[in-house]
Short mmCIF file of C-alpha atoms and ligand atoms in Angstrom, two decimals:
data_model
loop_
_atom_site.label_atom_id
_atom_site.label_comp_id
_atom_site.label_asym_id
_atom_site.label_seq_id
_atom_site.Cartn_x
_atom_site.Cartn_y
_atom_site.Cartn_z
CA MET A 1 -41.71 57.19 52.80
CA PRO A 2 -39.58 55.97 55.79
CA GLN A 3 -38.34 52.37 55.83
CA ALA A 4 -39.00 50.16 58.74
CA ALA A 5 -36.16 48.23 60.42
CA ILE A 6 -35.97 45.51 63.06
CA THR A 7 -33.45 46.97 65.57
CA GLY A 8 -33.78 44.74 68.53
CA THR A 9 -34.85 41.13 69.45
CA GLY A 10 -35.39 39.43 72.77
CA VAL A 11 -36.35 35.84 73.81
CA PHE A 12 -37.76 34.74 77.28
CA THR A 13 -37.17 31.08 77.75
CA PRO A 14 -38.83 29.32 80.71
CA SER A 15 -36.39 27.57 83.17
CA GLU A 16 -38.10 24.16 83.08
CA VAL A 17 -37.14 21.70 80.24
CA ILE A 18 -38.98 18.45 79.42
CA THR A 19 -36.95 15.81 77.57
CA ASN A 20 -38.47 13.32 75.09
CA ASP A 21 -37.70 10.59 77.55
CA GLU A 22 -39.42 12.28 80.48
CA LEU A 23 -42.42 13.01 78.25
CA VAL A 24 -42.67 9.58 76.94
CA ALA A 25 -42.31 8.03 80.51
CA ALA A 26 -45.28 10.22 81.73
CA TYR A 27 -47.44 9.53 78.76
CA ASN A 28 -46.84 5.79 79.01
CA ALA A 29 -47.64 5.78 82.64
CA TYR A 30 -50.92 7.53 81.95
CA ALA A 31 -51.67 5.18 79.10
CA ASP A 32 -50.93 2.26 81.41
CA ARG A 33 -53.25 3.71 84.06
CA VAL A 34 -56.09 4.16 81.52
CA ASN A 35 -55.58 0.64 80.26
CA ALA A 36 -55.76 -0.85 83.69
CA GLU A 37 -59.02 1.03 84.45
CA ASN A 38 -60.35 -0.16 81.20
CA ALA A 39 -58.98 -3.79 81.51
CA ALA A 40 -62.27 -5.56 81.41
CA ALA A 41 -63.62 -3.75 78.25
CA ILE A 42 -60.11 -4.24 76.60
CA ALA A 43 -60.25 -8.01 77.40
CA GLU A 44 -63.75 -8.34 75.90
CA GLY A 45 -62.77 -6.43 72.82
CA ARG A 46 -65.12 -3.44 73.51
CA SER A 47 -62.18 -1.01 73.85
CA GLU A 48 -58.69 -0.68 72.23
CA PRO A 49 -55.80 -0.20 74.69
CA LEU A 50 -53.96 3.10 74.33
CA PRO A 51 -50.50 2.35 72.63
CA HIS A 52 -47.22 3.56 74.02
CA SER A 53 -45.38 6.70 72.72
CA SER A 54 -41.77 6.57 71.99
CA THR A 55 -38.77 8.83 71.78
CA GLU A 56 -37.50 7.22 68.76
CA PHE A 57 -40.78 8.11 66.92
CA ILE A 58 -40.78 11.65 68.15
CA VAL A 59 -37.36 12.50 66.90
CA GLN A 60 -37.68 10.69 63.64
CA ALA A 61 -41.19 12.21 62.84
CA SER A 62 -40.58 15.78 64.12
CA GLY A 63 -36.87 16.38 65.03
CA ILE A 64 -37.96 17.58 68.40
CA GLU A 65 -35.78 16.51 71.36
CA ASN A 66 -36.75 18.94 74.28
CA ARG A 67 -39.36 21.58 75.08
CA PHE A 68 -39.40 24.49 77.61
CA VAL A 69 -42.58 24.74 79.57
CA LEU A 70 -43.84 27.18 82.34
CA ASP A 71 -44.70 24.09 84.62
CA LYS A 72 -43.45 20.63 84.02
CA SER A 73 -44.74 19.15 87.24
CA GLY A 74 -48.40 18.99 86.14
CA VAL A 75 -47.55 17.94 82.62
CA LEU A 76 -45.56 14.94 83.83
CA ASP A 77 -48.03 13.95 86.44
CA PRO A 78 -49.97 10.91 84.83
CA ALA A 79 -52.96 12.00 87.03
CA VAL A 80 -52.80 15.63 85.81
CA MET A 81 -51.37 15.82 82.27
CA HIS A 82 -51.52 19.62 81.82
CA PRO A 83 -49.37 22.66 83.19
CA VAL A 84 -50.68 23.90 86.57
CA LEU A 85 -50.28 27.59 86.85
CA ARG A 86 -51.30 29.55 89.96
CA GLU A 87 -54.36 31.63 89.49
CA ARG A 88 -53.47 35.46 89.79
CA SER A 89 -55.37 38.35 91.20
CA ASN A 90 -56.35 41.24 88.83
CA ASP A 91 -53.78 43.35 90.60
CA GLU A 92 -51.00 41.09 89.53
CA PRO A 93 -49.36 40.97 86.07
CA GLY A 94 -50.79 38.24 83.90
CA VAL A 95 -48.63 35.41 82.85
CA MET A 96 -48.37 36.53 79.14
CA ALA A 97 -47.50 40.02 80.13
CA GLU A 98 -44.84 38.94 82.55
CA MET A 99 -43.13 36.86 79.93
CA ALA A 100 -43.39 39.69 77.44
CA VAL A 101 -41.89 42.32 79.68
CA VAL A 102 -38.75 40.13 79.95
CA ALA A 103 -38.43 39.45 76.20
CA ALA A 104 -39.39 43.16 75.46
CA ASN A 105 -36.71 44.58 77.83
CA GLN A 106 -33.96 42.57 76.09
CA ALA A 107 -35.20 43.80 72.66
CA LEU A 108 -35.44 47.39 73.92
CA ALA A 109 -31.72 47.17 75.28
CA GLN A 110 -30.43 45.76 71.99
CA ALA A 111 -32.12 48.49 70.05
CA GLY A 112 -30.99 51.15 72.47
CA VAL A 113 -34.52 52.32 72.73
CA ALA A 114 -36.30 53.48 76.09
CA ALA A 115 -39.51 52.08 76.78
CA ASP A 116 -41.24 55.46 76.78
CA GLU A 117 -40.14 56.01 73.19
CA ILE A 118 -42.32 53.05 71.92
CA ASP A 119 -45.50 54.26 70.24
CA ALA A 120 -47.31 50.97 70.01
CA VAL A 121 -47.32 47.32 71.53
CA LEU A 122 -48.66 44.52 69.32
CA CYS A 123 -49.24 41.35 71.15
CA ALA A 124 -49.19 38.87 68.34
CA ALA A 125 -49.80 35.30 69.56
CA SER A 126 -51.86 32.22 68.87
CA ASN A 127 -53.88 32.44 72.18
CA HIS A 128 -54.50 35.22 74.69
CA GLU A 129 -55.11 34.53 78.30
CA ARG A 130 -58.30 36.67 78.34
CA PRO A 131 -60.45 38.59 75.70
CA TYR A 132 -59.85 41.95 77.43
CA PRO A 133 -58.38 44.16 78.44
CA ALA A 134 -55.91 43.56 75.84
CA ILE A 135 -52.64 41.81 76.84
CA ALA A 136 -50.89 44.43 74.85
CA VAL A 137 -52.37 47.19 76.97
CA GLU A 138 -51.18 45.46 80.14
CA ILE A 139 -47.69 45.15 78.70
CA GLN A 140 -47.74 48.88 77.65
CA ASP A 141 -48.56 49.65 81.31
CA LEU A 142 -46.00 47.50 82.88
CA LEU A 143 -43.15 48.70 80.53
CA GLY A 144 -44.24 52.40 80.55
CA THR A 145 -44.57 52.74 76.83
CA GLY A 146 -46.63 55.48 75.12
CA GLY A 147 -49.16 55.41 72.33
CA PHE A 148 -51.49 52.35 72.21
CA GLY A 149 -51.42 48.49 72.28
CA PHE A 150 -53.65 45.78 70.80
CA ASP A 151 -53.79 42.00 70.56
CA MET A 152 -53.72 40.13 67.33
CA ASN A 153 -53.99 36.39 66.57
CA VAL A 154 -53.11 34.68 63.16
CA ALA A 155 -52.07 31.43 65.11
CA CYS A 156 -48.51 30.34 64.14
CA SER A 157 -48.19 33.32 61.72
CA SER A 158 -49.04 36.00 64.32
CA ALA A 159 -45.45 37.31 64.55
CA THR A 160 -44.89 37.83 60.88
CA PHE A 161 -48.41 39.31 60.47
CA GLY A 162 -47.41 41.58 63.41
CA ILE A 163 -44.12 42.69 61.72
CA GLN A 164 -46.07 43.71 58.55
CA THR A 165 -48.71 45.58 60.66
CA ALA A 166 -46.00 47.47 62.49
CA ALA A 167 -43.75 48.02 59.53
CA ASP A 168 -46.78 49.42 57.60
CA MET A 169 -47.65 51.84 60.32
CA ILE A 170 -44.15 52.95 60.48
CA ARG A 171 -43.92 53.50 56.73
CA ALA A 172 -47.21 55.26 56.73
CA GLY A 173 -45.99 57.71 59.49
CA SER A 174 -48.55 56.87 62.09
CA LEU A 175 -45.83 55.85 64.60
CA ARG A 176 -42.08 55.67 64.78
CA LYS A 177 -41.31 52.77 67.08
CA ALA A 178 -43.21 49.58 67.85
CA LEU A 179 -42.81 46.48 69.92
CA VAL A 180 -44.17 43.20 68.58
CA VAL A 181 -44.39 40.56 71.26
CA SER A 182 -45.30 36.82 70.90
CA PRO A 183 -45.92 35.20 74.31
CA GLU A 184 -46.72 31.56 73.41
CA ILE A 185 -47.92 29.46 76.24
CA CYS A 186 -48.57 26.43 73.84
CA SER A 187 -48.49 23.88 76.78
CA ALA A 188 -51.75 25.06 77.87
CA HIS A 189 -53.64 24.33 74.67
CA LEU A 190 -51.83 21.14 73.94
CA GLU A 191 -53.56 17.80 74.73
CA TRP A 192 -50.80 15.95 76.56
CA ARG A 193 -52.91 12.86 76.78
CA ASP A 194 -53.07 12.58 72.85
CA ARG A 195 -50.03 10.36 71.69
CA ASP A 196 -50.33 11.85 68.20
CA CYS A 197 -49.42 15.29 69.36
CA HIS A 198 -48.25 15.37 72.93
CA PHE A 199 -44.60 16.08 71.92
CA ILE A 200 -45.12 18.94 69.45
CA PHE A 201 -45.37 22.19 71.57
CA GLY A 202 -43.27 24.27 73.96
CA ASP A 203 -43.58 27.70 75.85
CA VAL A 204 -41.43 30.88 74.94
CA CYS A 205 -41.96 34.58 74.37
CA THR A 206 -40.22 36.61 71.67
CA ALA A 207 -40.02 40.43 71.21
CA LEU A 208 -39.12 42.66 68.36
CA VAL A 209 -38.43 46.41 68.15
CA LEU A 210 -39.24 47.87 64.92
CA GLU A 211 -38.56 51.66 64.17
CA ARG A 212 -37.77 54.09 61.26
CA GLU A 213 -34.53 53.00 59.71
CA GLN A 214 -33.25 56.49 59.92
CA ASP A 215 -33.70 56.25 63.82
CA ALA A 216 -31.68 53.04 64.27
CA SER A 217 -28.76 53.63 66.52
CA GLY A 218 -26.81 50.48 65.71
CA PRO A 219 -26.68 47.39 63.28
CA HIS A 220 -30.21 46.42 62.25
CA PHE A 221 -32.34 44.64 59.59
CA THR A 222 -34.17 46.77 57.14
CA VAL A 223 -37.61 45.28 56.36
CA ARG A 224 -37.33 45.21 52.56
CA SER A 225 -40.70 43.67 51.87
CA THR A 226 -43.47 41.69 53.64
CA ARG A 227 -46.07 39.32 52.25
CA LEU A 228 -49.01 37.64 53.93
CA ALA A 229 -51.62 34.99 52.72
CA THR A 230 -54.31 32.91 54.26
CA ARG A 231 -56.42 30.04 53.03
CA PHE A 232 -59.20 28.44 55.15
CA SER A 233 -58.48 24.87 56.38
CA ASN A 234 -59.95 22.79 59.27
CA ASN A 235 -56.84 20.69 59.53
CA ILE A 236 -55.53 22.72 62.48
CA ARG A 237 -58.28 23.90 64.76
CA ASN A 238 -59.24 24.71 68.34
CA ASN A 239 -62.97 25.13 69.18
CA ASN A 240 -62.63 26.70 72.36
CA GLY A 241 -64.15 30.25 72.64
CA PHE A 242 -66.66 32.54 74.29
CA LEU A 243 -69.65 30.81 73.01
CA ARG A 244 -68.66 27.60 74.91
CA ARG A 245 -71.13 28.35 77.87
CA THR A 246 -74.05 28.79 75.45
CA ARG A 247 -73.95 25.22 74.39
CA PRO A 248 -75.10 21.99 76.16
CA GLY A 249 -72.32 20.18 77.70
CA HIS A 250 -70.21 23.19 77.53
CA MET A 251 -67.67 22.52 80.20
CA ALA A 252 -67.26 18.83 79.18
CA ASP A 253 -63.57 17.63 78.86
CA ARG A 254 -63.88 17.85 75.09
CA ARG A 255 -60.98 16.97 72.88
CA ASP A 256 -61.73 19.76 70.30
CA MET A 257 -61.48 22.42 73.02
CA LEU A 258 -57.74 22.12 72.68
CA PHE A 259 -55.39 22.08 69.73
CA VAL A 260 -56.35 19.46 67.13
CA GLN A 261 -54.61 18.71 63.85
CA GLU A 262 -54.46 16.38 60.91
CA GLY A 263 -50.63 16.28 60.94
CA ARG A 264 -50.16 14.43 57.84
CA LYS A 265 -52.49 16.56 55.75
CA VAL A 266 -50.94 19.70 57.16
CA PHE A 267 -47.56 18.46 56.16
CA ARG A 268 -48.68 17.58 52.61
CA GLN A 269 -50.72 20.82 52.08
CA VAL A 270 -48.60 23.39 53.90
CA VAL A 271 -45.09 22.54 52.40
CA PRO A 272 -46.10 23.26 48.77
CA MET A 273 -48.17 26.33 49.81
CA VAL A 274 -45.24 27.92 51.80
CA SER A 275 -42.62 27.03 49.26
CA ALA A 276 -44.54 28.82 46.43
CA HIS A 277 -45.39 31.65 48.66
CA ILE A 278 -41.65 32.24 49.46
CA LEU A 279 -40.59 31.78 45.78
CA GLN A 280 -43.20 34.16 44.43
CA HIS A 281 -42.30 36.70 47.06
CA MET A 282 -38.53 36.45 46.15
CA THR A 283 -39.33 36.62 42.32
CA ASP A 284 -41.49 39.83 42.87
CA GLU A 285 -38.77 41.38 44.80
CA GLY A 286 -36.01 40.43 42.43
CA ILE A 287 -34.32 38.23 45.03
CA THR A 288 -32.55 35.25 43.66
CA ALA A 289 -31.80 32.04 45.85
CA ALA A 290 -28.07 32.95 45.16
CA ALA A 291 -28.57 36.28 46.94
CA LEU A 292 -30.28 34.79 49.91
CA LYS A 293 -27.89 34.22 52.83
CA ARG A 294 -30.42 32.86 55.33
CA ILE A 295 -33.97 31.76 55.95
CA TRP A 296 -35.55 31.51 59.47
CA LEU A 297 -38.49 29.18 59.09
CA HIS A 298 -41.38 28.38 61.41
CA GLN A 299 -40.25 25.67 63.67
CA ALA A 300 -42.85 22.73 63.63
CA ASN A 301 -41.10 19.98 61.90
CA LYS A 302 -37.48 19.43 60.79
CA THR A 303 -38.48 17.42 57.68
CA MET A 304 -40.88 20.07 56.53
CA ASN A 305 -38.22 22.69 56.96
CA ASP A 306 -35.82 20.55 54.97
CA PHE A 307 -38.28 20.34 52.10
CA ILE A 308 -39.05 24.05 52.02
CA GLY A 309 -35.25 24.88 52.33
CA ARG A 310 -34.50 22.73 49.28
CA LYS A 311 -37.25 24.45 47.27
CA VAL A 312 -36.27 27.98 48.22
CA PHE A 313 -32.45 27.49 47.75
CA GLY A 314 -32.93 25.10 44.70
CA ARG A 315 -30.34 22.73 46.49
CA ILE A 316 -29.77 21.43 49.99
CA PRO A 317 -29.01 24.38 52.21
CA GLU A 318 -25.46 24.60 53.67
CA PRO A 319 -25.21 24.13 57.37
CA GLY A 320 -26.31 27.50 58.88
CA GLU A 321 -28.36 28.73 55.97
CA GLN A 322 -31.58 27.47 57.52
CA PRO A 323 -31.11 27.20 61.18
CA ASN A 324 -33.58 25.25 63.18
CA ILE A 325 -34.18 25.70 67.04
CA LEU A 326 -37.09 23.14 67.20
CA GLN A 327 -34.81 20.39 68.58
CA ASP A 328 -34.47 22.38 71.78
CA TYR A 329 -37.79 24.40 71.83
CA ALA A 330 -40.26 22.10 70.00
CA ASN A 331 -43.08 24.01 68.08
CA THR A 332 -43.43 27.43 69.84
CA SER A 333 -46.27 28.66 67.39
CA SER A 334 -45.60 32.17 66.06
CA ALA A 335 -42.33 32.61 68.19
CA GLY A 336 -40.42 29.82 66.39
CA SER A 337 -39.05 31.70 63.32
CA ILE A 338 -38.36 34.79 65.55
CA ILE A 339 -36.31 32.70 67.97
CA ALA A 340 -34.22 31.38 65.10
CA PHE A 341 -33.96 34.93 63.71
CA SER A 342 -32.79 36.24 67.21
CA ARG A 343 -30.24 33.48 67.68
CA PHE A 344 -28.82 33.23 64.17
CA SER A 345 -28.61 36.61 62.52
CA ASN A 346 -25.99 38.67 64.26
CA ASP A 347 -23.13 37.20 62.15
CA LEU A 348 -24.61 38.40 58.90
CA ALA A 349 -22.67 41.16 57.05
CA PRO A 350 -23.99 44.61 55.88
CA GLY A 351 -25.84 43.93 52.69
CA ASP A 352 -26.75 40.30 53.23
CA ILE A 353 -30.39 39.47 52.55
CA GLY A 354 -32.45 37.00 54.70
CA LEU A 355 -36.09 35.82 54.91
CA ILE A 356 -38.22 35.05 57.94
CA CYS A 357 -41.27 32.88 57.30
CA SER A 358 -43.98 31.63 59.57
CA PHE A 359 -46.87 29.37 58.83
CA GLY A 360 -49.71 27.33 60.28
CA ALA A 361 -53.33 27.43 61.32
CA GLY A 362 -55.67 29.19 59.04
CA TYR A 363 -53.75 28.18 56.87
CA SER A 364 -51.64 31.18 57.16
CA VAL A 365 -48.30 32.14 55.85
CA GLY A 366 -46.17 35.23 56.37
CA SER A 367 -42.82 36.14 54.88
CA VAL A 368 -40.43 38.98 55.54
CA ILE A 369 -37.41 39.81 53.57
CA VAL A 370 -34.80 41.72 55.56
CA GLU A 371 -31.35 43.22 54.81
CA ARG A 372 -28.61 43.61 57.28
CA LYS A 373 -27.40 47.17 57.65
CA GLY A 374 -24.64 48.86 59.76
N1 COA B 401 -45.16 7.44 69.35
C1 COA B 401 -45.07 6.32 68.58
N2 COA B 401 -45.92 6.28 67.44
C2 COA B 401 -46.66 7.26 67.12
C3 COA B 401 -46.77 8.38 67.93
C4 COA B 401 -45.87 8.40 69.12
N3 COA B 401 -46.01 9.59 69.87
N4 COA B 401 -47.76 9.18 67.47
C5 COA B 401 -48.15 8.65 66.36
N5 COA B 401 -47.54 7.41 66.15
C6 COA B 401 -47.85 6.33 65.23
C7 COA B 401 -49.28 6.56 64.50
O1 COA B 401 -50.15 5.87 65.15
C8 COA B 401 -49.06 5.97 63.18
O2 COA B 401 -49.05 4.58 63.18
P1 COA B 401 -49.71 3.72 62.04
O3 COA B 401 -48.83 3.97 60.82
O4 COA B 401 -49.51 2.34 62.54
O5 COA B 401 -51.05 4.26 61.92
C9 COA B 401 -47.49 6.46 62.81
O6 COA B 401 -46.90 6.61 64.09
C10 COA B 401 -47.58 7.65 62.03
O7 COA B 401 -48.37 8.71 62.64
P2 COA B 401 -48.58 9.99 61.96
O8 COA B 401 -49.51 10.82 62.87
O9 COA B 401 -49.17 9.86 60.52
O10 COA B 401 -47.20 10.70 61.92
P3 COA B 401 -46.51 11.58 61.03
O11 COA B 401 -45.27 11.00 60.40
O12 COA B 401 -47.43 12.45 60.20
O13 COA B 401 -45.75 12.59 62.15
C11 COA B 401 -46.22 14.86 62.95
C12 COA B 401 -46.71 13.42 63.00
C13 COA B 401 -47.30 15.67 63.84
C14 COA B 401 -44.92 15.06 63.48
C15 COA B 401 -46.38 15.41 61.64
O14 COA B 401 -47.45 15.03 60.87
C16 COA B 401 -46.19 16.93 61.50
O15 COA B 401 -45.33 17.55 62.00
N6 COA B 401 -47.07 17.56 60.67
C17 COA B 401 -47.11 18.94 60.42
C18 COA B 401 -47.56 19.68 61.64
C19 COA B 401 -47.60 21.12 61.57
O16 COA B 401 -46.79 21.74 60.90
N7 COA B 401 -48.52 21.66 62.29
C20 COA B 401 -48.56 23.11 62.38
C21 COA B 401 -48.89 23.22 63.83
S1 COA B 401 -48.91 24.79 64.26
#
């Protein structure tokens, strides 16, 4: 059976950055405006004032300092509080496809693979801008790849589920080369008016080229083993969907039509789930903590990653063993662990073992054990 390898990575990073200070200033101006509008009700005790957000809280609770977004002007306008993106005609590339093409071209160049050699495009992301035609098929068309494309969604774990899907197809012989792209426009499903979560997300797109190891033309990472798991939870949820218009009040500005989470519960339940998942995966593959050179974790919360890193290594990880990018990018859903992998993997030596792990809504967790070659 052929082995699958990751031979190229790419990251599209939007040009606009929002710092915590900018974000907090916009949120606080919004809260002040709402409180002024509700002044009478607040004075009479019929309504609670919206409290202010703070940069200190955001850094201490999450480790996030900045986030990249496709549009900051709308997000930072207290009268708007969401990104404003131009509506495109059907004859123009969609936003997700456009981001994916930039990341994919980087990954293809690194792999030394031409677009027309690709047999499949998997668009693995936590939201897709339309149900059909699949974004992956549009990306296939824009890049000029062959074969087929399809979209898949396993929320924050989409990219690792995409890696296993592509690797399995390569191992089974149904294709030779695949692109797994994860365009994440998290700014559009985040409620920027909610102080509890307005700081957590950013936008990005990652891309991976996977191919048969024997076809790799340069240094690469062999996919030694993958493992996926899901367990139902309502603690991260988004109720938006195609049935919306079938229900009374369907177009109301309802909070549950965007990302909602019970952050504390997620933290408490997901850390042990992910730690146990990784440790079992390593045990089953005969990989000891001493043999593990690096882990590239999902990028939601620095403290969460510190806990998981300590469990996996059995000690506090050395600097560089568990690189984080969330301070610069915030949570970019399924793309986070792939950004970390893309940025912090080229220095590994042949034979070095690493592990990519994503986790999130579902709950879902995916781990990928890779070995540096060449
Ligand atoms: N500024 C100031 N204070 C804030 C605040 C803000 N932006 N947001 C919340 N607070 C306050 C709360 O009101 C609360 O106050 P109280 O103690 O007086 O009630 C306090 O800070 C703690 O709030 P809490 O929501 O419990 O914070 P937390 O420590 O759990 O941190 C998260 C919040 C979201 C950073 C954290 O729960 C987390 O990262 N969870 C995991 C999320 C995750 O991985 N999700 C996957 C998504 S894909």
